[in-house]
CSV table of C-alpha atoms (C1' of nucleotides) in Angstrom, one decimal:
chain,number,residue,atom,x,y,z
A,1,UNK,CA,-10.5,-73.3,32.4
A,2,UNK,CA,-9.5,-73.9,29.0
A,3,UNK,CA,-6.1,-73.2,27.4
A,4,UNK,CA,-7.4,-73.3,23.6
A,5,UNK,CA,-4.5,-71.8,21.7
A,6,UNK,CA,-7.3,-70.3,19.3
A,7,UNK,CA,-8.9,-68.8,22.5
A,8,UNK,CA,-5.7,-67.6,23.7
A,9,UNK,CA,-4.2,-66.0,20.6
A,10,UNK,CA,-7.7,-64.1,19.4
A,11,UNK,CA,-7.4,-62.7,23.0
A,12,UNK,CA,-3.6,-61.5,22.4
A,13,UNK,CA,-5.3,-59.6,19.5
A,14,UNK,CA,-7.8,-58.1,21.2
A,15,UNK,CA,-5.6,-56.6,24.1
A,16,UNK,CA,-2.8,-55.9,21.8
A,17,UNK,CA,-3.6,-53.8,18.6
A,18,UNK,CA,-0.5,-54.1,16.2
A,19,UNK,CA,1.1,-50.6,16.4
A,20,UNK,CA,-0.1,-48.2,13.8
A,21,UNK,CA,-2.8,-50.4,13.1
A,22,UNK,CA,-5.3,-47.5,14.1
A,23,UNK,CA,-3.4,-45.1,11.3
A,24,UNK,CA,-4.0,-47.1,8.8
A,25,UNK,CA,-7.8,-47.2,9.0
A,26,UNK,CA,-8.2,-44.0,10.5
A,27,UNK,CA,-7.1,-40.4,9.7
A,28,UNK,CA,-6.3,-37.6,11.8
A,29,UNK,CA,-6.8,-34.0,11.8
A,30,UNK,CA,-5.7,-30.8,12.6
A,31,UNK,CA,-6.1,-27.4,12.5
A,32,UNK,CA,-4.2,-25.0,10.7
A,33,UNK,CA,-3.4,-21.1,9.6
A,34,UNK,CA,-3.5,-21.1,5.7
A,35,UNK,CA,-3.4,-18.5,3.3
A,36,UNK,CA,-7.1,-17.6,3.2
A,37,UNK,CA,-7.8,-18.1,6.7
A,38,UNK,CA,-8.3,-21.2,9.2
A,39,UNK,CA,-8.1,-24.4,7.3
A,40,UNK,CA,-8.8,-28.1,8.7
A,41,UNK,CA,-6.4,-30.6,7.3
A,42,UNK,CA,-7.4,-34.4,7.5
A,43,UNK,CA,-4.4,-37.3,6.5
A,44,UNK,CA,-3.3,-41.1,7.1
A,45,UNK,CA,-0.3,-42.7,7.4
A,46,UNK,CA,-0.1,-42.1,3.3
A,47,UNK,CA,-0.1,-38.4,3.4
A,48,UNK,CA,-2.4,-35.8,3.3
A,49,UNK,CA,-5.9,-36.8,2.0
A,50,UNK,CA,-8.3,-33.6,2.7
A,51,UNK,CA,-7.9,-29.7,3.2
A,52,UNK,CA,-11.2,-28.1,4.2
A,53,UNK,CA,-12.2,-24.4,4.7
A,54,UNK,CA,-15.1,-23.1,6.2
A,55,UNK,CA,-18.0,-24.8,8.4
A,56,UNK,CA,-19.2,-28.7,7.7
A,57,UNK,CA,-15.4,-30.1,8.0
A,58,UNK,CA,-16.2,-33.2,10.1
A,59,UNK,CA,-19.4,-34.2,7.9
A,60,UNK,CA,-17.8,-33.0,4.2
A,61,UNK,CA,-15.0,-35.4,5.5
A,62,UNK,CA,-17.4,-38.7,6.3
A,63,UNK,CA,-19.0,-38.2,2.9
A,64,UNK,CA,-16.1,-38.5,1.0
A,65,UNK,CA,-13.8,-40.5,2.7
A,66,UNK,CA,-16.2,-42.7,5.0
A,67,UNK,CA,-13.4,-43.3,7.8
A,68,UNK,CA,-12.7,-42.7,11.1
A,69,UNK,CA,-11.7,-39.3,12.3
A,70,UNK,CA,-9.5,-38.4,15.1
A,71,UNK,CA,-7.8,-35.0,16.2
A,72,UNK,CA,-4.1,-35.2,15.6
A,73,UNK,CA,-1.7,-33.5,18.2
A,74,UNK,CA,0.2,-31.8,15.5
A,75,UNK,CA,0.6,-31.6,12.4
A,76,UNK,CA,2.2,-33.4,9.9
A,77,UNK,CA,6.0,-33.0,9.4
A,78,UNK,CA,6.1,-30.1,6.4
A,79,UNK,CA,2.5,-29.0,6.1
A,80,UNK,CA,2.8,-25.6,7.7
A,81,UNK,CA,5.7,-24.7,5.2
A,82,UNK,CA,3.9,-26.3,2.7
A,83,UNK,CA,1.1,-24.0,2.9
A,84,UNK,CA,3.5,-21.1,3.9
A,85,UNK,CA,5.7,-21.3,1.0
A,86,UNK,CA,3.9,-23.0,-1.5
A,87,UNK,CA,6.9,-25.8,-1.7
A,88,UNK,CA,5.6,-29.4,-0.7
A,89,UNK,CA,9.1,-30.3,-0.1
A,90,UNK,CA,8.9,-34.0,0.2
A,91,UNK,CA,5.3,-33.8,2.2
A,92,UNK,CA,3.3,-36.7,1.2
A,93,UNK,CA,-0.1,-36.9,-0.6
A,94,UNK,CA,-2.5,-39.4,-0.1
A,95,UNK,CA,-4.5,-39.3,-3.4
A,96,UNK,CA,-6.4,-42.7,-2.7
A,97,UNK,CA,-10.0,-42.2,-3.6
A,98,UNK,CA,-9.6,-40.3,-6.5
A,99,UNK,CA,-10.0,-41.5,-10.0
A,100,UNK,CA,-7.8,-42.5,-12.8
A,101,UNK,CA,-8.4,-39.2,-14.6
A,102,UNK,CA,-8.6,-36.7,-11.7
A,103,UNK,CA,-5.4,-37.8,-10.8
A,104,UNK,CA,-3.4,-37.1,-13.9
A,105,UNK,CA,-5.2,-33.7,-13.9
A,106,UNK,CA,-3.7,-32.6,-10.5
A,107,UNK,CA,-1.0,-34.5,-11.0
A,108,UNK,CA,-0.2,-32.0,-14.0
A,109,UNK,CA,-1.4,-29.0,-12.4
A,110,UNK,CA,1.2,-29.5,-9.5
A,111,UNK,CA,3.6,-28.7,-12.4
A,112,UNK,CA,2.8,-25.4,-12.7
A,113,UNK,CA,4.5,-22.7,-10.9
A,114,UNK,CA,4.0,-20.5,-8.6
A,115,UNK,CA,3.6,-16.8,-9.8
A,116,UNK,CA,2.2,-18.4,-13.4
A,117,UNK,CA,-1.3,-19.8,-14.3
A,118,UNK,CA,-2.6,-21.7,-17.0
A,119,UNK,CA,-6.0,-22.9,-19.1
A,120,UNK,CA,-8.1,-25.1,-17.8
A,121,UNK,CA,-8.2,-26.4,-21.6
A,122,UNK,CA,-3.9,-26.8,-21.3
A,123,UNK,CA,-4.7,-29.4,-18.4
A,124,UNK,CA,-6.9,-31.6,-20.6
A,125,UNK,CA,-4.6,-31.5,-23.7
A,126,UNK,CA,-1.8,-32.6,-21.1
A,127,UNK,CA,-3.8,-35.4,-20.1
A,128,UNK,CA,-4.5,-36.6,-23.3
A,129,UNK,CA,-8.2,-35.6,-23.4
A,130,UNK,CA,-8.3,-32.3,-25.5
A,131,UNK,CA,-11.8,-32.0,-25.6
A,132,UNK,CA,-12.8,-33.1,-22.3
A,133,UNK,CA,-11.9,-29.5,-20.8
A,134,UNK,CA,-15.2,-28.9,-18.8
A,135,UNK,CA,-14.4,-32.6,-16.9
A,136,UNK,CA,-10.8,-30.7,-16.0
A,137,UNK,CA,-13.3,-28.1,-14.0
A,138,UNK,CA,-15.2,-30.9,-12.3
A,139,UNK,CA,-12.3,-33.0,-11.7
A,140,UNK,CA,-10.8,-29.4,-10.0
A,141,UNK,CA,-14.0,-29.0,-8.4
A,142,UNK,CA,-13.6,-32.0,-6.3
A,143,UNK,CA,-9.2,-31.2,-5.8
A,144,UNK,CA,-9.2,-33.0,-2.0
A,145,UNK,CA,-6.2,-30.8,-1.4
A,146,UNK,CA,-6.5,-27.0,-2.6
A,147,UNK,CA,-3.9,-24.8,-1.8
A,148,UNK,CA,-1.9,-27.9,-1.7
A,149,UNK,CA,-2.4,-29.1,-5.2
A,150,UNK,CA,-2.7,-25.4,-6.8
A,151,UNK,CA,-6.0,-25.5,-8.6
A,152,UNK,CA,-6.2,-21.9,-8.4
A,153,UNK,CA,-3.3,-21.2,-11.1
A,154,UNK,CA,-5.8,-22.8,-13.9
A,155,UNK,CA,-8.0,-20.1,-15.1
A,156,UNK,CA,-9.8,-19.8,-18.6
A,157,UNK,CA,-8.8,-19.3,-22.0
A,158,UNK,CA,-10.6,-16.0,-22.2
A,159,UNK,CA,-8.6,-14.7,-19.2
A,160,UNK,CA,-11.3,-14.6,-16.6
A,161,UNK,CA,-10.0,-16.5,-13.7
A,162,UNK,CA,-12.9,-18.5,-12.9
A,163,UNK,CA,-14.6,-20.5,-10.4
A,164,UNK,CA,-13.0,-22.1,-7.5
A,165,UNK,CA,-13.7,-24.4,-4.3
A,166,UNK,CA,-13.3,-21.4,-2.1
A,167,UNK,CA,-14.4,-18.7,-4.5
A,168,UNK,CA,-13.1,-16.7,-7.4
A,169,UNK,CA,-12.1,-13.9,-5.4
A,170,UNK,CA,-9.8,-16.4,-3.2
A,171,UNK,CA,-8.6,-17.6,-6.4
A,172,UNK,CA,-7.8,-14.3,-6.8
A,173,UNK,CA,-6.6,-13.2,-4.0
A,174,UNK,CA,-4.4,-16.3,-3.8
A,175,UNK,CA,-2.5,-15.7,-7.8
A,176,UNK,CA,-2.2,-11.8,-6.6
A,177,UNK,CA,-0.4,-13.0,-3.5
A,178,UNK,CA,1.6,-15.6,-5.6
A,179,UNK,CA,2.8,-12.7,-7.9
A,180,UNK,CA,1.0,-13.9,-10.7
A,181,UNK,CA,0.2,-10.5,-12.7
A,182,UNK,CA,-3.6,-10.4,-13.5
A,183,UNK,CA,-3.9,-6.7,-14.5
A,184,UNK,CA,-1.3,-7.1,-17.3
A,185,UNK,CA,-2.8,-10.5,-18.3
A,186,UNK,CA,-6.8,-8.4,-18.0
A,187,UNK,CA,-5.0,-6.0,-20.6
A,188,UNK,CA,-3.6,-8.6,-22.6
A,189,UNK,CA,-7.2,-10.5,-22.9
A,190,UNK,CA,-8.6,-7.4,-23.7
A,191,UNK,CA,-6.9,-6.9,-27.1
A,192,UNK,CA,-7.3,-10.5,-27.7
A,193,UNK,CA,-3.6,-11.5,-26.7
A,194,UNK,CA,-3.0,-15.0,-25.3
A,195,UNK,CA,0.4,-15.8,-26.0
A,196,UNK,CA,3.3,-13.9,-25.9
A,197,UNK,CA,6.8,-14.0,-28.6
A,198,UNK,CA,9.6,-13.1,-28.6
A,199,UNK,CA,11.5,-12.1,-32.2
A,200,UNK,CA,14.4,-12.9,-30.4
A,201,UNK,CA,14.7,-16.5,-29.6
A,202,UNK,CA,11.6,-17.4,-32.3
A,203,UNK,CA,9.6,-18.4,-29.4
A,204,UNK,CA,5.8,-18.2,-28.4
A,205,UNK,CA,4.7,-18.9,-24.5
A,206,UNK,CA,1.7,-18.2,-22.1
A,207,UNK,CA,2.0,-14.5,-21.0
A,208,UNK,CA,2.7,-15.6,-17.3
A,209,UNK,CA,5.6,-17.9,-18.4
A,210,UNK,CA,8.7,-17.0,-16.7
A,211,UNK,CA,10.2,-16.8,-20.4
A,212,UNK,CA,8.1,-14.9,-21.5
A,213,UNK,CA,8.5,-11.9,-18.7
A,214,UNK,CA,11.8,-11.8,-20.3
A,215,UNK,CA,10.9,-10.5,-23.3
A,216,UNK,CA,11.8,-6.9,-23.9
A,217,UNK,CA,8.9,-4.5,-25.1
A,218,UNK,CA,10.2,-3.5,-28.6
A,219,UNK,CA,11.0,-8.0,-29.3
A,220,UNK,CA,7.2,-8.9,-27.8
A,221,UNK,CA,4.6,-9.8,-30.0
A,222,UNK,CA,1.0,-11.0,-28.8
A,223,UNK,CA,-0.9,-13.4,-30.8
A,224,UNK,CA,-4.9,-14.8,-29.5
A,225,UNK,CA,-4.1,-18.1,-31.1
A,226,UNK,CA,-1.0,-20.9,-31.4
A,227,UNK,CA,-1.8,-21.1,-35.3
A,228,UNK,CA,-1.4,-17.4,-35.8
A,229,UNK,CA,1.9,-17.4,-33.5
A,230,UNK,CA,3.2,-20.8,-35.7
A,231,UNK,CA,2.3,-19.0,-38.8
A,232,UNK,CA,4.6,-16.3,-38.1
A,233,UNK,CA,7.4,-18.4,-37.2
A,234,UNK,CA,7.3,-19.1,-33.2
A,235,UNK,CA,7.6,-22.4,-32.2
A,236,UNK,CA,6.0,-22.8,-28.7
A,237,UNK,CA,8.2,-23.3,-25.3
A,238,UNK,CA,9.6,-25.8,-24.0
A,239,UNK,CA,9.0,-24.9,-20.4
A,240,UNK,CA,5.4,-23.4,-20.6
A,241,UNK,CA,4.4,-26.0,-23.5
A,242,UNK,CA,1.8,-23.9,-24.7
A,243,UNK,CA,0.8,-26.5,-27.8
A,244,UNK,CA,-0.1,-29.9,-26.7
A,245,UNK,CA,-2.1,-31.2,-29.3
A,246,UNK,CA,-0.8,-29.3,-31.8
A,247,UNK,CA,3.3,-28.7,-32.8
A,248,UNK,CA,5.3,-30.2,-30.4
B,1,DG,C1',-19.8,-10.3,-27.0
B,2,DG,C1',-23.2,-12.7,-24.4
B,3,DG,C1',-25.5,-16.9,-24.9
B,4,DC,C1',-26.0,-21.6,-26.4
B,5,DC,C1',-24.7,-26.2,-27.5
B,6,DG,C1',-21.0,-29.6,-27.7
B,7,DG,C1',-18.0,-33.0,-25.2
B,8,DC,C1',-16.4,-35.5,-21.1
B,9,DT,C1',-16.3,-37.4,-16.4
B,10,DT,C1',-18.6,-38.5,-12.3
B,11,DA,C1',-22.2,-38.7,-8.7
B,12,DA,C1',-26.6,-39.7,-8.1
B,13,DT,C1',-30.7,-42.2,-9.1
C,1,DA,C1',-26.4,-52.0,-13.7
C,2,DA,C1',-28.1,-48.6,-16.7
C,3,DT,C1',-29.4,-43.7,-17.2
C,4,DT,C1',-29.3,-39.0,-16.2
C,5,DA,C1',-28.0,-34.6,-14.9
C,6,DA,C1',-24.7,-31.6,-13.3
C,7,DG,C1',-20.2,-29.3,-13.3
C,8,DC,C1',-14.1,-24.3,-11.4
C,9,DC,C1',-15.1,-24.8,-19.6
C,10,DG,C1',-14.6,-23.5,-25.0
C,11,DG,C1',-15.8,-21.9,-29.1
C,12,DC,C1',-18.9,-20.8,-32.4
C,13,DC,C1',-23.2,-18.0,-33.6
DNA sequence: GGGCCGGCTTAAT
DNA sequence: AATTAAGCCGGCC
């Protein structure tokens, strides 16, 4: 019998997997509560990489991601609050296999808060792509990580909340739980109101800007467009950045 | 005010 | 590899 170190060493190989090795190529998964029922949660070593609701987990998951899948025995350190409290807190994402652009849109609507919402076409001025708006909703469409990465807060300039992986009345249901206040933002889009100033500080912000709940009845004024607002004097906020292509 | 195009990215062919 | 059609939209008739 040969002692070929070639022989020898491919055989330490085989027996002896470096640790980890297995994470890196494949993911795990587990199941979870979420805030619209069951969800299944797939990630790597990088982070999270896919939540799933509904039937077709395991085969949605191949498609995309083309990788081995193994059930995890828990789940990963900070999920569970994550999707409790809507704070990511220092829970990894693993955004791998998503594109240049569809990246820079969730990356932008993670910066929205909870409790506020904003237009779809706000995401693609942010990104530097004003008039790609309806890409913004496909590149949504395909979020790996709803709930996660809150593609439900972007709704569309007309006020309607739109479509949504799970549904519009998720979507819904999910801003209503978040505080966000729909009915007075219906109202608002029913007299043509999209923005909201205040004669107070010279100021003009989305209507669900934290801001712009401040304003006091008599100092409000609603205007359906940024030119209108900045031809009355507003200059748009500095949190809620309501201008984008326009006044900075 | 409900449709109809326009504009943009991507998946599929 | 080039082309096409589809997709969580907007804004103008």
């Amino acid at each position: 019998m040969t002692q070929d170190p070639l022989l020898t060493g491919l055989a330490a190989l085989a027996a002896d997997p470096p640790d980890g090795l297995l994470d890196r190529i494949a993911a795990r998964w587990v199941s979870v509560p979420g805030p619209i029922g069951e969800l299944r949660v797939a990630f790597t070593d990088q982070g999270v990489a896919y939540v799933h609701a509904g039937d077709g987990f395991t085969p949605a998951f191949r498609k995309r991601f083309a990788r081995p899948l193994l059930p995890a025995e828990r789940p990963p350190a900070g999920l569970l609050p994550a999707l409790r409290t809507g704070r990511l807190s220092g829970l990894r994402l693993d955004l791998r296999g998503t594109s240049d652009f569809q990246r820079e849109v969730l990356e932008t609507v993670r910066t929205i808060p909870r409790g506020e919402v904003r237009p779809y076409s706000w995401i693609a001025a942010r990104v530097g792509r004003p008039k790609a708006v309806r890409a913004v909703g496909t590149a949504l469409g395909t979020n790996p990580l709803p709930l996660l990465i809150p593609c439900h807060r972007v709704i569309r300039s007309d006020g309607v909340v739109g479509d949504y992986v799970f549904g519009s009345a998720a979507k819904e249901r999910l801003l209503l739980a978040e505080g966000t206040d729909l009915d007075g933002l219906r109202e608002l889009a029913g007299e043509r109101v999209f923005y909201l100033a205040s004669d107070t500080t010279g100021v003009v912000c989305f209507p669900t800007c934290h801001n712009a709940r401040r304003i006091t009845p008599r100092h409000r004024h609603g205007f359906r467009t940024l030119v209108q607002a900045g031809a009355a004097g507003y200059r748009p906020c500095r949190t809620c950045r309501p201008a984008q292509g326009l006044v900075g």
